[in-house]
Amino acid sequence: MKQKDQTKDLTITSGPLPGSVKIYVEGSRTDLKVPMRRIDLSPTIDEDGNKIQNESVIVYDTSGPYTDPDYVVDVQRGLPRFRERWIEEREDVVRLKEQSSEYGRMRRKDETLDHLRFAHLNEQPLVAKDGHRVTQLHYARKGVITPEMEYVAIRENQLCDQIKEKYKKEKGESFGANMPEYITPEFVRQEIAAGRAIIPANINHPEVEPMIIGRNFLVKVNANIGNSAITSSIQEEVEKAVWAMRWGADTIMDLSTGRNIHETREWIIRNSSVPVGTVPLYQALEKVKGKVADLTWEIYRDTLIEQAEQGVDYFTIHAGLRWHFIPLTKDRVTGIVSRGGAIMASWCTTHKRESFLYEHFEEICQILCKYDVAISIGDGLRPGCIADSNDEAQFAELRTLGELAQIADKYDVQVIIEGPGHVPMQKIKENMDLQLEYCNEAPFYTLGPLVTDIAPGYDHITSAIGATMIGWYGTSMLCYVTRKEHLGLPNRDDVKEGVITYKLAAHAADLAKGHPAAYYRDYAMSRARYEFRWKDQFHLALDSETALKFHDETLPSEGHKTAHFCSMCGEHFCSMRASRKLRKQIDNENAGCNHTS
Amino acid sequence: MKQKDQTKDLTITSGPLPGSVKIYVEGSRTDLKVPMRRIDLSPTIDEDGNKIQNESVIVYDTSGPYTDPDYVVDVQRGLPRFRERWIEEREDVVRLKEQSSEYGRMRRKDETLDHLRFAHLNEQPLVAKDGHRVTQLHYARKGVITPEMEYVAIRENQLCDQIKEKYKKEKGESFGANMPEYITPEFVRQEIAAGRAIIPANINHPEVEPMIIGRNFLVKVNANIGNSAITSSIQEEVEKAVWAMRWGADTIMDLSTGRNIHETREWIIRNSSVPVGTVPLYQALEKVKGKVADLTWEIYRDTLIEQAEQGVDYFTIHAGLRWHFIPLTKDRVTGIVSRGGAIMASWCTTHKRESFLYEHFEEICQILCKYDVAISIGDGLRPGCIADSNDEAQFAELRTLGELAQIADKYDVQVIIEGPGHVPMQKIKENMDLQLEYCNEAPFYTLGPLVTDIAPGYDHITSAIGATMIGWYGTSMLCYVTRKEHLGLPNRDDVKEGVITYKLAAHAADLAKGHPAAYYRDYAMSRARYEFRWKDQFHLALDSETALKFHDETLPSEGHKTAHFCSMCGEHFCSMRASRKLRKQIDNENAGCNHTS
């Protein structure tokens, strides 16, 4: 079969975001440069027409080098491997002579795949030296502050210590989370050592800009991409990854289940500056042509190694779905809705035996600690509808996830725990409370939860409601849901909308927790709003382009970018305009009405 | 100036919603027929290919006669005045010889407005006989169960007592709300008598299908429409009203501030089967050509009467913003963001005296009880940004709203209380708790609240998050926010999206409160999902058209409407498909794996 060269004509979105400048904050070494986005604001014009400069707003930047105007995008070459030196300096890794995975070797030798292959596969993967563990958890426990830890400390602070302006910070309700005013590298180390946070950063993904997932840090967002058997190409998937990063995805998961998974993933990782997660079981199933019964531990194991050596930063592994839990789902309305969960349940039932993921969990950890692949322990029994929420199947599995987290801990493997799903509001907090209790505060990573089932086409919203709440309660990372959920594969616009929706959810959760650095952007936005600095409002928005577009639908002229009203209320009914005039009036009279009649 | 006839060529969306049948449930009298929407489902196909009929799902229907295929839409004539007999039977009203409002008379006599006028203005308005109060609250207190009360009781139940299917109801957390399993007319009467619920139904709006707003009933949604000086025509506004009702708006507010407000409103009311609210202050200000200083109690009073005699069902009145509260907003970031609030604050400051709305509140009540116009006491000092939330200005006003509610109570005027605004999550519940405390459980009606300021373009979502939570805590009606908020005037698509977003928020709140009738639709949706009854999923969705469209983007063929997968995961990775196969496997073997190894 003749195939179109899918890697040609890659158009990758690049260039700065509107009104933004890419800056780098240097750490203790010259090769440790943390990217941030500086939003420069226009001046405030006072009564007398004087211009008063407004402080720039620095925000967290997930977009990678793509938004640096000095960076020449070359997807054939991939991103700079700036972390390589940090890894080598630790002197605990060796470069392999060839891939350890049988399948990986086979794919590389197959000449019919040449047209699909990432061009610069000239180096072999790294692996830990014998007897070594190369995880951030391992270093943290030994008391070592790695460059990665310093990097995330600088990154989390967003230079908030340098804000001169006085603005109102709110007392949050953090439900036991403990966020210091200022994050130090040592604090990062302690949180990782305690298992309360992870830095997903495979030694074979030196392009990754380190980021941290944990309850005492900013809430993070994951975007799923990946082709399915029905649609999508490599080209689309790489652009989707870069696109998701641009709008704020802190990690991406490549959930491809179609053809050429191996090659698609290579392209994505080499071009991704955020951590990449996968569900290795999907590819293992592809290898046995979709026949669940033919899955074996050996095939799965080879897949783990194959992907670890490509540079995947975290694996979802549904090891908590044990054989004897399956009957607990018997009376569910929607059974098992996790793909990985359904596969493993089917395997257990067919072979009448315990899950090989559960049985081989120690061996899995022994493999992953050699590459620093983190485990996201999957919730194969998460509820797929309101009626199935918080049931015995779900919580039996959650207890098991806690036990597995303890095993991973023995091997210094970094762990996060996956959560639901579909849960009505009054039952969300129980999920968080039990997760903290069963899993010893390991970071929680939830999919929504969706707070109702009846709004297909709007499930980015039904899920963002639950996500915002559970983020507030203590979830560390929110897996986005797009509006196509339950209906079809998301396109580029859906991905962007999903990411922005989850960014606002994560940010609202940060605010509610009382995160020290979270309030400043809201404050700057509100001041810009009150002063009718329209461009500043657009630039401070999570999605500048959409805000501008909506404004311009009715008032497109440049003059209206400084107008003291918008088309929503019109000039005479703009409350902000009236309120500003009122304030002036009161100030001028200096009399006011300050009595109590 | 030559004007285009704006009332011609009205295209009004009508016809049944997909997969739905309009039904009427008759009450104790033949002219009491409560419309509902019946969603008929396709059968379940069992293992042996037998068809098992699924029970239809009955849902609350706000769409009015427009979705009845037997109804001939005629916007020139307006909707049937079916409530007229109920009103006349009470023998406490008289028909006026001419309008009481000077302005109303003047507009009707003005021949240059003929081309704008609603055609069938052949009757004069009703008013209470001298010494009578004609409010539902008045009747409730006298122990009378009105047809309106019986109507809402039937409506709220959605025939849930007739559901035969066993489905899981969840224990809710209702924070003190008390929702019976089945709503009786007597329960409705008691709730109204206690001031915990209202039925907004002006005696001059006999077209209205009665609905109830209160904490112990389904959470309701309001959609704002209305032109501004910048855009929009009468034609658009009537269609927007019908359009908002179609998608689930329980009430609409006509917030027009442009020209021909009087005539626009007449068209909207005559064609609206849901209650219509307004902010009379906006029109009063138009009458003085936008000059706040020229506003007087007399002009405002005339406006109240003018609108009451047109049939407006509830007025937002910002009477709680007292003169001496204004300095409390001095240090706010965004000052006063309520339009009505900004106008009144400006008036007080200019005239150096107490608000005429506050001073004349008793007189206002004396007027409104003659028409049964409910008051929505406005929160002129609601916070316009996160930084200003829950401040002294806001809560000082809230206490005053409670005092005003007590005054309205003396005159049997039905009351709801308006609430914020912009509030971070951890501070939302305090709003609800204080409102219940200060306002003696009068229904709360909130705008959002938005949980962050930084997502213009997505404020339907930032606000729906807060709205869902405060709805759970006990808010009775949620005022929608569209994605155009802060940026421009919403168009038709924005209105629909806003309504659907708030319907899902209200429904999620009903679920969380444990509303007895709320769970069945989610259950039916989830069963349809598990059985791949795609059409049923579309029909059960809050927005069938969008769900269908998204599905068909990748799998448009008719055959895929029964396919056991969708394009999201594809055939081999569909967990529901796998889960169904698994269940069959377990059932067949009848062995399972029910042990604890």
Short mmCIF file of N, CA and C in Angstrom, two decimals, chain A residues 373-473:
data_model
loop_
_atom_site.label_atom_id
_atom_site.label_comp_id
_atom_site.label_asym_id
_atom_site.label_seq_id
_atom_site.Cartn_x
_atom_site.Cartn_y
_atom_site.Cartn_z
N VAL A 373 10.79 7.28 34.63
CA VAL A 373 9.41 7.42 34.14
C VAL A 373 8.51 7.38 35.37
N ALA A 374 7.67 8.37 35.53
CA ALA A 374 6.74 8.37 36.66
C ALA A 374 5.54 7.48 36.33
N ILE A 375 4.90 6.99 37.38
CA ILE A 375 3.69 6.19 37.15
C ILE A 375 2.48 7.01 37.55
N SER A 376 1.52 7.04 36.65
CA SER A 376 0.21 7.56 36.99
C SER A 376 -0.67 6.32 37.14
N ILE A 377 -0.94 5.96 38.38
CA ILE A 377 -1.66 4.70 38.58
C ILE A 377 -3.11 4.91 38.19
N GLY A 378 -3.52 4.18 37.17
CA GLY A 378 -4.81 4.41 36.52
C GLY A 378 -5.99 3.92 37.33
N ASP A 379 -7.08 4.62 37.20
CA ASP A 379 -8.30 4.17 37.88
C ASP A 379 -9.21 3.51 36.85
N GLY A 380 -8.93 2.26 36.62
CA GLY A 380 -9.66 1.48 35.62
C GLY A 380 -11.13 1.33 35.97
N LEU A 381 -11.46 1.53 37.22
CA LEU A 381 -12.85 1.37 37.64
C LEU A 381 -13.52 2.71 37.95
N ARG A 382 -13.00 3.78 37.36
CA ARG A 382 -13.65 5.07 37.62
C ARG A 382 -15.08 5.04 37.09
N PRO A 383 -15.96 5.79 37.74
CA PRO A 383 -17.37 5.78 37.33
C PRO A 383 -17.55 6.49 36.00
N GLY A 384 -18.37 5.92 35.13
CA GLY A 384 -18.63 6.51 33.83
C GLY A 384 -19.96 7.23 33.77
N CYS A 385 -20.61 7.33 34.90
CA CYS A 385 -21.87 8.08 34.95
C CYS A 385 -22.17 8.42 36.40
N ILE A 386 -23.07 9.37 36.56
CA ILE A 386 -23.45 9.82 37.90
C ILE A 386 -23.90 8.64 38.78
N ALA A 387 -24.66 7.74 38.17
CA ALA A 387 -25.24 6.64 38.95
C ALA A 387 -24.17 5.71 39.52
N ASP A 388 -23.02 5.63 38.87
CA ASP A 388 -21.98 4.70 39.32
C ASP A 388 -20.92 5.35 40.22
N SER A 389 -21.11 6.61 40.55
CA SER A 389 -20.06 7.33 41.28
C SER A 389 -19.89 6.83 42.71
N ASN A 390 -18.65 6.91 43.17
CA ASN A 390 -18.31 6.59 44.57
C ASN A 390 -18.82 5.22 45.01
N ASP A 391 -18.81 4.27 44.11
CA ASP A 391 -19.31 2.95 44.50
C ASP A 391 -18.17 2.09 45.04
N GLU A 392 -18.52 0.90 45.46
CA GLU A 392 -17.53 0.03 46.10
C GLU A 392 -16.42 -0.35 45.12
N ALA A 393 -16.78 -0.55 43.85
CA ALA A 393 -15.75 -0.89 42.86
C ALA A 393 -14.69 0.21 42.80
N GLN A 394 -15.17 1.45 42.74
CA GLN A 394 -14.25 2.58 42.63
C GLN A 394 -13.35 2.69 43.86
N PHE A 395 -13.92 2.58 45.02
CA PHE A 395 -13.13 2.80 46.22
C PHE A 395 -12.26 1.59 46.60
N ALA A 396 -12.71 0.39 46.20
CA ALA A 396 -11.86 -0.79 46.41
C ALA A 396 -10.58 -0.61 45.60
N GLU A 397 -10.75 -0.14 44.37
CA GLU A 397 -9.59 0.08 43.53
C GLU A 397 -8.71 1.19 44.11
N LEU A 398 -9.33 2.25 44.62
CA LEU A 398 -8.55 3.36 45.16
C LEU A 398 -7.65 2.90 46.31
N ARG A 399 -8.20 2.03 47.15
CA ARG A 399 -7.36 1.48 48.24
C ARG A 399 -6.16 0.74 47.66
N THR A 400 -6.41 0.00 46.59
CA THR A 400 -5.31 -0.74 45.95
C THR A 400 -4.29 0.22 45.34
N LEU A 401 -4.77 1.32 44.79
CA LEU A 401 -3.84 2.30 44.23
C LEU A 401 -2.89 2.79 45.33
N GLY A 402 -3.44 2.96 46.53
CA GLY A 402 -2.61 3.37 47.66
C GLY A 402 -1.54 2.34 47.99
N GLU A 403 -1.93 1.07 47.93
CA GLU A 403 -0.95 0.00 48.20
C GLU A 403 0.14 -0.02 47.13
N LEU A 404 -0.27 0.18 45.90
CA LEU A 404 0.71 0.17 44.81
C LEU A 404 1.66 1.37 44.93
N ALA A 405 1.11 2.49 45.37
CA ALA A 405 1.96 3.67 45.55
C ALA A 405 3.07 3.38 46.56
N GLN A 406 2.75 2.59 47.56
CA GLN A 406 3.77 2.23 48.55
C GLN A 406 4.87 1.36 47.95
N ILE A 407 4.44 0.50 47.03
CA ILE A 407 5.45 -0.34 46.36
C ILE A 407 6.37 0.53 45.49
N ALA A 408 5.78 1.41 44.71
CA ALA A 408 6.57 2.30 43.85
C ALA A 408 7.56 3.09 44.71
N ASP A 409 7.07 3.49 45.86
CA ASP A 409 7.88 4.27 46.79
C ASP A 409 9.17 3.52 47.17
N LYS A 410 9.05 2.23 47.33
CA LYS A 410 10.23 1.41 47.68
C LYS A 410 11.32 1.51 46.63
N TYR A 411 10.87 1.71 45.37
CA TYR A 411 11.83 1.76 44.26
C TYR A 411 12.14 3.20 43.82
N ASP A 412 11.74 4.14 44.64
CA ASP A 412 11.97 5.56 44.31
C ASP A 412 11.30 5.98 43.01
N VAL A 413 10.25 5.30 42.62
CA VAL A 413 9.53 5.70 41.41
C VAL A 413 8.50 6.76 41.80
N GLN A 414 8.48 7.84 41.05
CA GLN A 414 7.54 8.92 41.31
C GLN A 414 6.12 8.48 40.91
N VAL A 415 5.17 8.86 41.73
CA VAL A 415 3.81 8.36 41.55
C VAL A 415 2.77 9.47 41.62
N ILE A 416 1.80 9.42 40.73
CA ILE A 416 0.56 10.17 40.90
C ILE A 416 -0.60 9.18 40.78
N ILE A 417 -1.76 9.58 41.26
CA ILE A 417 -2.91 8.68 41.34
C ILE A 417 -4.04 9.26 40.51
N GLU A 418 -4.63 8.43 39.63
CA GLU A 418 -5.72 8.94 38.80
C GLU A 418 -7.07 8.82 39.48
N GLY A 419 -7.93 9.80 39.16
CA GLY A 419 -9.25 9.83 39.78
C GLY A 419 -10.36 10.09 38.76
N PRO A 420 -11.59 10.08 39.27
CA PRO A 420 -12.76 10.13 38.37
C PRO A 420 -12.91 11.46 37.66
N GLY A 421 -13.78 11.51 36.61
CA GLY A 421 -14.78 10.55 36.18
C GLY A 421 -16.10 11.32 36.13
N HIS A 422 -17.15 10.72 36.56
CA HIS A 422 -18.49 11.33 36.65
C HIS A 422 -18.92 11.28 38.12
N VAL A 423 -19.08 12.41 38.74
CA VAL A 423 -19.44 12.45 40.17
C VAL A 423 -20.33 13.68 40.43
N PRO A 424 -21.51 13.50 41.05
CA PRO A 424 -22.29 14.69 41.39
C PRO A 424 -21.57 15.49 42.47
N MET A 425 -21.82 16.79 42.50
CA MET A 425 -21.02 17.68 43.35
C MET A 425 -20.88 17.26 44.80
N GLN A 426 -21.99 16.80 45.38
CA GLN A 426 -21.95 16.54 46.82
C GLN A 426 -21.05 15.34 47.15
N LYS A 427 -20.65 14.59 46.12
CA LYS A 427 -19.81 13.42 46.37
C LYS A 427 -18.37 13.61 45.89
N ILE A 428 -18.02 14.80 45.48
CA ILE A 428 -16.66 15.03 44.97
C ILE A 428 -15.64 15.02 46.11
N LYS A 429 -15.97 15.69 47.19
CA LYS A 429 -14.95 15.86 48.22
C LYS A 429 -14.53 14.52 48.82
N GLU A 430 -15.47 13.60 48.93
CA GLU A 430 -15.13 12.27 49.45
C GLU A 430 -14.01 11.63 48.63
N ASN A 431 -14.02 11.86 47.33
CA ASN A 431 -12.95 11.33 46.47
C ASN A 431 -11.59 11.86 46.88
N MET A 432 -11.55 13.16 47.12
CA MET A 432 -10.27 13.78 47.49
C MET A 432 -9.84 13.30 48.88
N ASP A 433 -10.77 13.27 49.80
CA ASP A 433 -10.43 12.89 51.18
C ASP A 433 -9.90 11.46 51.24
N LEU A 434 -10.58 10.55 50.54
CA LEU A 434 -10.14 9.16 50.57
C LEU A 434 -8.81 8.99 49.84
N GLN A 435 -8.64 9.74 48.77
CA GLN A 435 -7.37 9.64 48.03
C GLN A 435 -6.22 10.06 48.94
N LEU A 436 -6.38 11.16 49.64
CA LEU A 436 -5.30 11.61 50.54
C LEU A 436 -5.03 10.56 51.61
N GLU A 437 -6.11 9.97 52.10
CA GLU A 437 -5.97 8.99 53.18
C GLU A 437 -5.33 7.69 52.69
N TYR A 438 -5.85 7.17 51.59
CA TYR A 438 -5.35 5.86 51.11
C TYR A 438 -3.97 5.97 50.47
N CYS A 439 -3.68 7.11 49.85
CA CYS A 439 -2.49 7.19 49.00
C CYS A 439 -1.40 8.08 49.61
N ASN A 440 -1.51 8.35 50.87
CA ASN A 440 -0.43 9.04 51.58
C ASN A 440 -0.04 10.35 50.90
N GLU A 441 -1.04 11.10 50.48
CA GLU A 441 -0.82 12.42 49.88
C GLU A 441 -0.09 12.42 48.54
N ALA A 442 0.03 11.29 47.90
CA ALA A 442 0.57 11.30 46.52
C ALA A 442 -0.33 12.19 45.67
N PRO A 443 0.23 12.92 44.69
CA PRO A 443 -0.59 13.84 43.89
C PRO A 443 -1.76 13.13 43.22
N PHE A 444 -2.90 13.81 43.21
CA PHE A 444 -4.12 13.27 42.61
C PHE A 444 -4.27 13.93 41.23
N TYR A 445 -4.73 13.13 40.28
CA TYR A 445 -4.80 13.56 38.88
C TYR A 445 -6.16 13.09 38.37
N THR A 446 -7.09 14.03 38.20
CA THR A 446 -8.47 13.61 37.90
C THR A 446 -8.91 14.02 36.50
N LEU A 447 -9.89 13.30 36.03
CA LEU A 447 -10.52 13.55 34.73
C LEU A 447 -11.86 14.21 35.04
N GLY A 448 -11.91 15.50 34.98
CA GLY A 448 -13.09 16.23 35.44
C GLY A 448 -13.08 16.29 36.95
N PRO A 449 -14.05 15.78 37.67
CA PRO A 449 -15.19 14.97 37.24
C PRO A 449 -16.35 15.78 36.66
N LEU A 450 -17.10 15.09 35.78
CA LEU A 450 -18.31 15.65 35.21
C LEU A 450 -19.41 15.63 36.28
N VAL A 451 -20.11 16.73 36.43
CA VAL A 451 -21.11 16.81 37.50
C VAL A 451 -22.53 16.49 37.02
N THR A 452 -22.69 16.22 35.74
CA THR A 452 -23.95 15.67 35.23
C THR A 452 -23.66 14.97 33.91
N ASP A 453 -24.58 14.07 33.53
CA ASP A 453 -24.40 13.29 32.31
C ASP A 453 -25.18 13.85 31.12
N ILE A 454 -26.02 14.86 31.36
CA ILE A 454 -27.03 15.17 30.34
C ILE A 454 -26.63 16.30 29.38
N ALA A 455 -25.35 16.63 29.32
CA ALA A 455 -24.97 17.74 28.44
C ALA A 455 -23.87 17.38 27.45
N PRO A 456 -24.03 16.26 26.69
CA PRO A 456 -23.01 16.00 25.67
C PRO A 456 -22.93 17.18 24.71
N GLY A 457 -21.73 17.52 24.30
CA GLY A 457 -21.51 18.71 23.49
C GLY A 457 -21.02 19.87 24.37
N TYR A 458 -21.19 19.71 25.69
CA TYR A 458 -20.78 20.74 26.65
C TYR A 458 -19.98 20.11 27.80
N ASP A 459 -19.37 18.97 27.55
CA ASP A 459 -18.73 18.27 28.65
C ASP A 459 -17.39 18.88 29.04
N HIS A 460 -16.88 19.83 28.24
CA HIS A 460 -15.75 20.61 28.75
C HIS A 460 -16.23 21.41 29.96
N ILE A 461 -17.49 21.82 29.93
CA ILE A 461 -18.03 22.62 31.04
C ILE A 461 -18.49 21.74 32.21
N THR A 462 -19.28 20.70 31.92
CA THR A 462 -19.75 19.85 33.03
C THR A 462 -18.55 19.30 33.80
N SER A 463 -17.46 19.03 33.07
CA SER A 463 -16.28 18.47 33.73
C SER A 463 -15.44 19.56 34.40
N ALA A 464 -15.40 20.75 33.81
CA ALA A 464 -14.60 21.83 34.41
C ALA A 464 -15.18 22.25 35.76
N ILE A 465 -16.49 22.14 35.89
CA ILE A 465 -17.12 22.48 37.18
C ILE A 465 -16.58 21.55 38.26
N GLY A 466 -16.62 20.25 37.98
CA GLY A 466 -16.09 19.30 38.96
C GLY A 466 -14.59 19.44 39.14
N ALA A 467 -13.90 19.72 38.04
CA ALA A 467 -12.44 19.85 38.10
C ALA A 467 -12.03 21.04 38.97
N THR A 468 -12.73 22.14 38.82
CA THR A 468 -12.39 23.33 39.60
C THR A 468 -12.56 23.03 41.08
N MET A 469 -13.64 22.35 41.40
CA MET A 469 -13.90 22.04 42.80
C MET A 469 -12.85 21.08 43.36
N ILE A 470 -12.57 20.01 42.62
CA ILE A 470 -11.62 19.02 43.15
C ILE A 470 -10.20 19.59 43.15
N GLY A 471 -9.94 20.53 42.23
CA GLY A 471 -8.65 21.23 42.25
C GLY A 471 -8.52 22.05 43.52
N TRP A 472 -9.58 22.70 43.89
CA TRP A 472 -9.61 23.44 45.15
C TRP A 472 -9.38 22.49 46.33
N TYR A 473 -10.06 21.37 46.32
CA TYR A 473 -9.94 20.43 47.44
C TYR A 473 -8.54 19.84 47.55
#
